[in-house]
PDB file of C-alpha atoms in Angstrom:
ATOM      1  CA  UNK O   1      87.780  58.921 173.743  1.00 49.00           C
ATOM      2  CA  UNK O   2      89.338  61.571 175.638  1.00 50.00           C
ATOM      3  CA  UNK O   3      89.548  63.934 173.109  1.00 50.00           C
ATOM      4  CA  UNK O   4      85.880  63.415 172.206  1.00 50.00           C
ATOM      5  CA  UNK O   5      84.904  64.314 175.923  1.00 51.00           C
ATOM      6  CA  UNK O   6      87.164  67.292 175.985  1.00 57.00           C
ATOM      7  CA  UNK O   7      85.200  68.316 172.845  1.00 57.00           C
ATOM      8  CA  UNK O   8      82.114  68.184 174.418  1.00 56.00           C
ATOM      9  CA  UNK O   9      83.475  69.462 177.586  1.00 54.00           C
ATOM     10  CA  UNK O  10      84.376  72.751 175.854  1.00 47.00           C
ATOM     11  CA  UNK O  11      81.041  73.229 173.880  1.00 44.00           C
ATOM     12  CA  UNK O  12      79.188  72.874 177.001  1.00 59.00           C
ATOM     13  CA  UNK O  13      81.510  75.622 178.688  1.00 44.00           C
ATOM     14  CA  UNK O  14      81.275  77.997 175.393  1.00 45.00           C
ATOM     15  CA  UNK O  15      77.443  77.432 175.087  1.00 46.00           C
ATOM     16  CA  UNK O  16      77.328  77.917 178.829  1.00 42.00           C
ATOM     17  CA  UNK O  17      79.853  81.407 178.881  1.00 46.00           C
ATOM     18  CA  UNK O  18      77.314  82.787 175.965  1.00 43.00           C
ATOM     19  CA  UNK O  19      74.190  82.183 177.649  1.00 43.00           C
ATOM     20  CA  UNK O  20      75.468  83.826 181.240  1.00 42.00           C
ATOM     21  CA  UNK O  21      76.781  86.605 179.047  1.00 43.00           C
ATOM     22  CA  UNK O  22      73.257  87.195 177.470  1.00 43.00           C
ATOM     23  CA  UNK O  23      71.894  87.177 181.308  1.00 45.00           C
ATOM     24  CA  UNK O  24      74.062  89.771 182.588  1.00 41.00           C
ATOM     25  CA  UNK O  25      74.332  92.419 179.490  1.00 42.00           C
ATOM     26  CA  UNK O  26      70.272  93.388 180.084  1.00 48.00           C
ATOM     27  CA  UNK O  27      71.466  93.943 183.266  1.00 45.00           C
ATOM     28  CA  UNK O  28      74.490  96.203 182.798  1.00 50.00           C
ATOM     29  CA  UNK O  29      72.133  98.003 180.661  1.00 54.00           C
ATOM     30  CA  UNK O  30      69.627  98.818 183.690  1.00 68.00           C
ATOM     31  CA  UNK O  31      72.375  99.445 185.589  1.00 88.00           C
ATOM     32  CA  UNK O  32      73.837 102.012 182.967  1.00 94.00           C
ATOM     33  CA  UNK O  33      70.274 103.783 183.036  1.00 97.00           C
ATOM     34  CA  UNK O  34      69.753 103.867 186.581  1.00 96.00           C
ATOM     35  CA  UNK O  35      72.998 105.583 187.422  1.00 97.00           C
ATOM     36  CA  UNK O  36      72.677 107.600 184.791  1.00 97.00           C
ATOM     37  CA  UNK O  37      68.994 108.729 186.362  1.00 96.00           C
ATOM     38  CA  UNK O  38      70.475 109.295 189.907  1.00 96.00           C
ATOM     39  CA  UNK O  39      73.679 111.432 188.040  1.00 96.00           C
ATOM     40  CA  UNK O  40      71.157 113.746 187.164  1.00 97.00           C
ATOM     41  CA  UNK O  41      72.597 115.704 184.218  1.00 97.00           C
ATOM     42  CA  UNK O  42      69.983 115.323 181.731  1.00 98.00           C
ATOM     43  CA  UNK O  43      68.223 117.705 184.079  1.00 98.00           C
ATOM     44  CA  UNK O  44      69.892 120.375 182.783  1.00 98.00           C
ATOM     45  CA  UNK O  45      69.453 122.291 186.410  1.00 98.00           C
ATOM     46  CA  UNK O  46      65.806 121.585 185.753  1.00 98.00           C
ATOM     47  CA  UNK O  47      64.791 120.818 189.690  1.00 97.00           C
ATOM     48  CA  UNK O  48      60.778 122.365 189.574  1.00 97.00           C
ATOM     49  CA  UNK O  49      59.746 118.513 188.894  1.00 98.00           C
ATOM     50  CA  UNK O  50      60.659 114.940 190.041  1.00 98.00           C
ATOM     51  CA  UNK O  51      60.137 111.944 187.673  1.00 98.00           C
ATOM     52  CA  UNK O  52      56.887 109.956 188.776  1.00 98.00           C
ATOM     53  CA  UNK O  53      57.930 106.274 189.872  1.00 97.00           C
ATOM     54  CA  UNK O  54      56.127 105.005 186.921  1.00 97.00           C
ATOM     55  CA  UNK O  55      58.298 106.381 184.580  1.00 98.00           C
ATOM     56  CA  UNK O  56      60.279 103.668 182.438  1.00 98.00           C
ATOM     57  CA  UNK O  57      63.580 104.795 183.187  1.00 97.00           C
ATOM     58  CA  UNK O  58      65.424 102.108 180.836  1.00 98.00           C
ATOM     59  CA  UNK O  59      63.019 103.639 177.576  1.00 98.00           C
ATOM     60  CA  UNK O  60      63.774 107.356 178.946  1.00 98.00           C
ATOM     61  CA  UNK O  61      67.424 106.627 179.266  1.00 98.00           C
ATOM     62  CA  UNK O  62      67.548 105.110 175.515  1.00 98.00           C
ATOM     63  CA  UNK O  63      65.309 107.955 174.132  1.00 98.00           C
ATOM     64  CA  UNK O  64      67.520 110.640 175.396  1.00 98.00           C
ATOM     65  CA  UNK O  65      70.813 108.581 174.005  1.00 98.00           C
ATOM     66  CA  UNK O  66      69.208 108.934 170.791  1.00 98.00           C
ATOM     67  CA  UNK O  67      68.026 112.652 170.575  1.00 98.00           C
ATOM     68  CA  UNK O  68      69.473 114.616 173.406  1.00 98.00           C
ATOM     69  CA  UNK O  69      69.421 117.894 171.767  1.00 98.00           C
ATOM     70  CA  UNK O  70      65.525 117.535 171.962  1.00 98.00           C
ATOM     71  CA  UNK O  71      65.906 116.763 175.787  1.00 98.00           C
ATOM     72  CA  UNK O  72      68.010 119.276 176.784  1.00 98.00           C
ATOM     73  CA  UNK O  73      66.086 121.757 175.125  1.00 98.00           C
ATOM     74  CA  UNK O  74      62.976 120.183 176.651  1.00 98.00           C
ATOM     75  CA  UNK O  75      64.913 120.931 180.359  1.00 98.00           C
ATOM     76  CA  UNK O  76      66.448 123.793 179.664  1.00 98.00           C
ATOM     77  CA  UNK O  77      63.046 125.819 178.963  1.00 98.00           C
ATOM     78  CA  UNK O  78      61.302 124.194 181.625  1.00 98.00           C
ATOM     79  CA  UNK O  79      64.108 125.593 183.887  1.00 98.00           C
ATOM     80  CA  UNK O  80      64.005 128.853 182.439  1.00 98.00           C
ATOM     81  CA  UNK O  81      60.336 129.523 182.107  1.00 98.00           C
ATOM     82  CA  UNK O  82      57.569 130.286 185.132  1.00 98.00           C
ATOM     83  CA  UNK O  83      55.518 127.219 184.338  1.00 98.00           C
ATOM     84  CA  UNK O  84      52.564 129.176 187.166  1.00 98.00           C
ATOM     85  CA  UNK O  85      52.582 131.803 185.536  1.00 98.00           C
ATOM     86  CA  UNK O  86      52.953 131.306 181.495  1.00 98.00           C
ATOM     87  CA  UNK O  87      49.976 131.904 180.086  1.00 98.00           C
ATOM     88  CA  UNK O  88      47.714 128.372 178.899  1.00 98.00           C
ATOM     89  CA  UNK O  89      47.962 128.013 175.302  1.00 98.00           C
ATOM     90  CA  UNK O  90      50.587 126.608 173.311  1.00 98.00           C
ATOM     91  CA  UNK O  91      53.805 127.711 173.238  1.00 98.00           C
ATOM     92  CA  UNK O  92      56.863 126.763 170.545  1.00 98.00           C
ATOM     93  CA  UNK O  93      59.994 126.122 172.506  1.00 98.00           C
ATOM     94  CA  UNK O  94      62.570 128.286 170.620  1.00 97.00           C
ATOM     95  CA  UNK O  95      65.426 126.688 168.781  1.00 95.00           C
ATOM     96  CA  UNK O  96      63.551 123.421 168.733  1.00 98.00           C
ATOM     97  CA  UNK O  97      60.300 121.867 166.711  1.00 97.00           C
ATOM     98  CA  UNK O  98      58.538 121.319 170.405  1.00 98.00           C
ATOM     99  CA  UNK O  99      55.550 122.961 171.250  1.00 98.00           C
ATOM    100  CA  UNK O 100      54.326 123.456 174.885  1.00 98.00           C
ATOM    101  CA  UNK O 101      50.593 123.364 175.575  1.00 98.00           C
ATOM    102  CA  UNK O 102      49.933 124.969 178.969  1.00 98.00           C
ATOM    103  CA  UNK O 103      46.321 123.723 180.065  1.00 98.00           C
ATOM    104  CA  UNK O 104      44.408 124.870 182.949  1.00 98.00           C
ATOM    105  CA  UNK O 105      41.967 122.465 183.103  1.00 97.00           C
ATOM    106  CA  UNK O 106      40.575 119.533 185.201  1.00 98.00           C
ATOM    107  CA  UNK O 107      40.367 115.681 185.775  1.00 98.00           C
ATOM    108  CA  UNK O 108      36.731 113.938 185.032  1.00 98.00           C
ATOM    109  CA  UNK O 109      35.069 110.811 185.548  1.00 98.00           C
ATOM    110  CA  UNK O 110      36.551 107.903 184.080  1.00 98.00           C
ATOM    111  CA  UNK O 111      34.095 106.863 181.371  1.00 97.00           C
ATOM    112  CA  UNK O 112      34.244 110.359 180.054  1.00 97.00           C
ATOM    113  CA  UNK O 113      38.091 109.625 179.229  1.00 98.00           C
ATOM    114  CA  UNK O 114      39.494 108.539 176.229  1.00 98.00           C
ATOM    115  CA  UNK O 115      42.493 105.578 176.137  1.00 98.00           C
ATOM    116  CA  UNK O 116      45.420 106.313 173.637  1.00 98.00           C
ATOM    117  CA  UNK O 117      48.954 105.476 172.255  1.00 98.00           C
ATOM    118  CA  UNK O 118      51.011 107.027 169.795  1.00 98.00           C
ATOM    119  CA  UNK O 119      53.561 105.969 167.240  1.00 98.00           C
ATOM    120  CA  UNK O 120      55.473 109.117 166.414  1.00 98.00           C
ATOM    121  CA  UNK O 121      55.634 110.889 169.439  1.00 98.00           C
ATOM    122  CA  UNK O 122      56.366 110.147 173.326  1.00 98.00           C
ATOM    123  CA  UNK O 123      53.684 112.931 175.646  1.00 98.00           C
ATOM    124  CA  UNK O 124      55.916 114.101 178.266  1.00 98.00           C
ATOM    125  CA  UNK O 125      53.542 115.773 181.276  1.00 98.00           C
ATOM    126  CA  UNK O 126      54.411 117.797 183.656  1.00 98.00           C
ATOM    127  CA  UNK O 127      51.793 118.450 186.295  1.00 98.00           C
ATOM    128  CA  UNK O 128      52.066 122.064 187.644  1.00 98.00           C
ATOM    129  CA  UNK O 129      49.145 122.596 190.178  1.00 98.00           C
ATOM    130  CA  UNK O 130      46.641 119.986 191.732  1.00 98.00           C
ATOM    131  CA  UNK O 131      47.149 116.513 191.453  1.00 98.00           C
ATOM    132  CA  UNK O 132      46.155 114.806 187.824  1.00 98.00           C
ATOM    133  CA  UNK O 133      45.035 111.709 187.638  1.00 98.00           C
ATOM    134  CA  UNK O 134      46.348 108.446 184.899  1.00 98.00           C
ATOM    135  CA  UNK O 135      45.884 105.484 184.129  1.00 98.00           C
ATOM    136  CA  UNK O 136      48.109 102.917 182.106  1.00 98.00           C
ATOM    137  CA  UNK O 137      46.212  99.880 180.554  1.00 98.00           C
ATOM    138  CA  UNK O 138      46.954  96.330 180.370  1.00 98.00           C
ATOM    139  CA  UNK O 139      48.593  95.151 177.453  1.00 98.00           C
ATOM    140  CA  UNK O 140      47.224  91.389 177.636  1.00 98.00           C
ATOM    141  CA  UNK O 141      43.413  92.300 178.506  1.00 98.00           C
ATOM    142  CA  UNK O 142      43.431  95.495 176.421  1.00 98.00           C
ATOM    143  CA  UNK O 143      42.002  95.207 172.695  1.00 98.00           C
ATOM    144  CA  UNK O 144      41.615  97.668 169.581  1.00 98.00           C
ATOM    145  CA  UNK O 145      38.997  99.540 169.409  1.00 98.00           C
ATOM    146  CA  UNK O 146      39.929 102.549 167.116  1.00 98.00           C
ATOM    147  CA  UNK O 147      42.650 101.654 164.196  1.00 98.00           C
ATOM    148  CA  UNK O 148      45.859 103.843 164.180  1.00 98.00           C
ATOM    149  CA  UNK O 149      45.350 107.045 162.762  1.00 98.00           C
ATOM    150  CA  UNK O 150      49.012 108.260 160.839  1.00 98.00           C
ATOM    151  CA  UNK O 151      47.545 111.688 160.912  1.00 98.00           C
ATOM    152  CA  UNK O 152      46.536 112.393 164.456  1.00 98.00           C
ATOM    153  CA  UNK O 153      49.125 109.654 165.735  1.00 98.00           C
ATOM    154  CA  UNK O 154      46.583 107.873 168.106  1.00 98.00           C
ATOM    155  CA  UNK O 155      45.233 104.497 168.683  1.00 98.00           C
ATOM    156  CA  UNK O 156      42.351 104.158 171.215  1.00 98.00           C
ATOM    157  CA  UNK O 157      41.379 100.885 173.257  1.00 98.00           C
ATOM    158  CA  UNK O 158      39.024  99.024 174.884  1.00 98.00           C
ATOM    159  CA  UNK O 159      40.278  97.360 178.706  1.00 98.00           C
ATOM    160  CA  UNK O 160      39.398  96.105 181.561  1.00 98.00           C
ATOM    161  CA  UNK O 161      39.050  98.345 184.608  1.00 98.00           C
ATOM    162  CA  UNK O 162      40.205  95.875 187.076  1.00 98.00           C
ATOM    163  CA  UNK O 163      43.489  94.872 185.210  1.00 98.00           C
ATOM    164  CA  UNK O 164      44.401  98.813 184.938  1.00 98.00           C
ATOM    165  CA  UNK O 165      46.896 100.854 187.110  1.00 98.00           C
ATOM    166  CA  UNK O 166      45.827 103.789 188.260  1.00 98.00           C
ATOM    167  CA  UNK O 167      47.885 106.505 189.843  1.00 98.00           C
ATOM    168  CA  UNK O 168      47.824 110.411 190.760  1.00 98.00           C
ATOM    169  CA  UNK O 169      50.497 112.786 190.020  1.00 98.00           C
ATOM    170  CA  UNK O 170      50.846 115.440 191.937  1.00 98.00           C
ATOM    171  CA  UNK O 171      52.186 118.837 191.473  1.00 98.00           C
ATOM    172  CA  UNK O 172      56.519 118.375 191.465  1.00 98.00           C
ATOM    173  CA  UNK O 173      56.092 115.448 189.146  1.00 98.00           C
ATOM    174  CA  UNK O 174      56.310 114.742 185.847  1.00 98.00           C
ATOM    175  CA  UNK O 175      55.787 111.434 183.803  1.00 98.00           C
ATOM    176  CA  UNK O 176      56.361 110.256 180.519  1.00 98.00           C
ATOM    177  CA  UNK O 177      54.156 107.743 178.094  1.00 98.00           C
ATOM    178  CA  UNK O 178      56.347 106.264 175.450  1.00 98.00           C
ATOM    179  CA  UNK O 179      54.336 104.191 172.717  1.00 98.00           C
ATOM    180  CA  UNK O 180      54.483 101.102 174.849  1.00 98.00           C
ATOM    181  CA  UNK O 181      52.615 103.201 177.791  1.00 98.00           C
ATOM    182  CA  UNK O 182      48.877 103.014 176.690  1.00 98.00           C
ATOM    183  CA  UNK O 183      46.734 105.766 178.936  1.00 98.00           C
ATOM    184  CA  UNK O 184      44.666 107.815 180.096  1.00 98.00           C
ATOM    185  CA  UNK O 185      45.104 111.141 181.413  1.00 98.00           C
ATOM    186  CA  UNK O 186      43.012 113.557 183.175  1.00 98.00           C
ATOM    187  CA  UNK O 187      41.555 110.854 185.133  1.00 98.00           C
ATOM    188  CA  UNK O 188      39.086 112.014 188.147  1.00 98.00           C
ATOM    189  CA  UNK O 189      40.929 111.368 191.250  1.00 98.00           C
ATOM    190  CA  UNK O 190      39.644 111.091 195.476  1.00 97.00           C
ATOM    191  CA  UNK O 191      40.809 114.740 196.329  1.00 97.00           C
ATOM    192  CA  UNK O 192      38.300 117.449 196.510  1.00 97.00           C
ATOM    193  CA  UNK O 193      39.574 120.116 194.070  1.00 97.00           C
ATOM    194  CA  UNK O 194      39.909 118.204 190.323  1.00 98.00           C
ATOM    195  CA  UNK O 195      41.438 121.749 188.928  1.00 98.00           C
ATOM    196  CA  UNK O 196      44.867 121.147 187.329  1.00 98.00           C
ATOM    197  CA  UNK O 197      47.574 122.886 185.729  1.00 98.00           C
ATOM    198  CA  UNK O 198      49.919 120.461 183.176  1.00 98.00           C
ATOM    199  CA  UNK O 199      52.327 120.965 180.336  1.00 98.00           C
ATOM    200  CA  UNK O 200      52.455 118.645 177.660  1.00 98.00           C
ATOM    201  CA  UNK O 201      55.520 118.530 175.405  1.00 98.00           C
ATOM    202  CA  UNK O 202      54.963 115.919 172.451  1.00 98.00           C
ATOM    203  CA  UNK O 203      58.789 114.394 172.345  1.00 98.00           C
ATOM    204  CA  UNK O 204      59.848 113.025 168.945  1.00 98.00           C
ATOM    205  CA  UNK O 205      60.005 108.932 169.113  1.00 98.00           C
ATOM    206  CA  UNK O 206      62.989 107.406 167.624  1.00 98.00           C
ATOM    207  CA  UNK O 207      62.764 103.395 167.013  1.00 95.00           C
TER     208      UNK O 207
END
């Protein structure tokens, strides 16, 4: 009898040990992002931008881990260029497959914007001048409302405008929309002057 309770007794501390284990590694793993955030090396002495609060650190972190020759060259040109004064167009980022597009252009009214995702690629943004406005859509509430197209990498939605997050982003911040970040850019915001300056940088995505 008493072995038969020490039995039981010990499967119900393993089972127990496994499941607190499970509980705390997601955490180490937000932990392990965050200080690596605040550390502040993937910068690469890049300091002309902050990262927008929206930005889903534990994705970024994991992203970088996977490809961080693509980051730091990312950071390094964005340190070493004049982003006010680079002419708009797009420009390839040498020793790298990335290509900067510098637009000067300017936020609209919401129904005049289109949703999207990607599958391949992660848009990193970095707004320059003004203040640009985005949205991120609801997962739940959101529905399909143009397939996936493999060739332009895009996916467009329907959603509901009261279930959305909207935010600005002003100049000094950048965000990032991985393919779990569906969105809408370019949104028209309160301020008076809707003229922007941002640099998009399509990042390669690796699952």
């Amino acid at each position: 009898m008493n072995k038969a309770i020490s039995r039981k007794t010990l499967v119900r501390v393993i089972s127990v040990s496994f499941l607190l284990l499970f509980a705390i590694l997601p955490i180490h793993g937000q932990n392990d992002a965050r200080t690596w955030m605040k550390k502040g090396e993937w910068t690469n002495g890049f300091k002309k931008a902050k990262p927008h609060k929206t930005l889903n650190i534990d994705e970024f972190y994991s992203q970088y881990q996977k490809n961080p020759d693509q980051w730091n060259t990312l950071f390094r040109w964005l340190r070493d260029t004049d982003l006010l004064t680079i002419p708009k167009g797009k420009h390839p980022i040498p020793g790298s497959t990335l290509v900067a597009s510098v637009e000067d252009s300017e936020n609209g009214p919401l129904d005049k914007r289109n949703t999207e995702s990607h599958r391949k690629k992660s848009d990193f943004m970095v707004v320059v001048k003004g203040t640009e406005g985005f949205a991120l859509l609801d997962h739940e509430s959101s529905t399909v409302s143009q397939p996936y197209n493999d060739t332009k990498d895009v996916m467009r939605y329907k959603y509901v405008k009261e279930k959305t997050n909207f935010f600005n982003v002003k100049s000094g911040q950048f965000v990032i929309f991985f393919p779990s970040d569906w969105h809408i850019a370019k949104v028209q915001t309160k301020k008076k002057d809707q003229t922007i300056r941002v640099i998009v940088v399509k990042m390669d995505y690796i699952d």
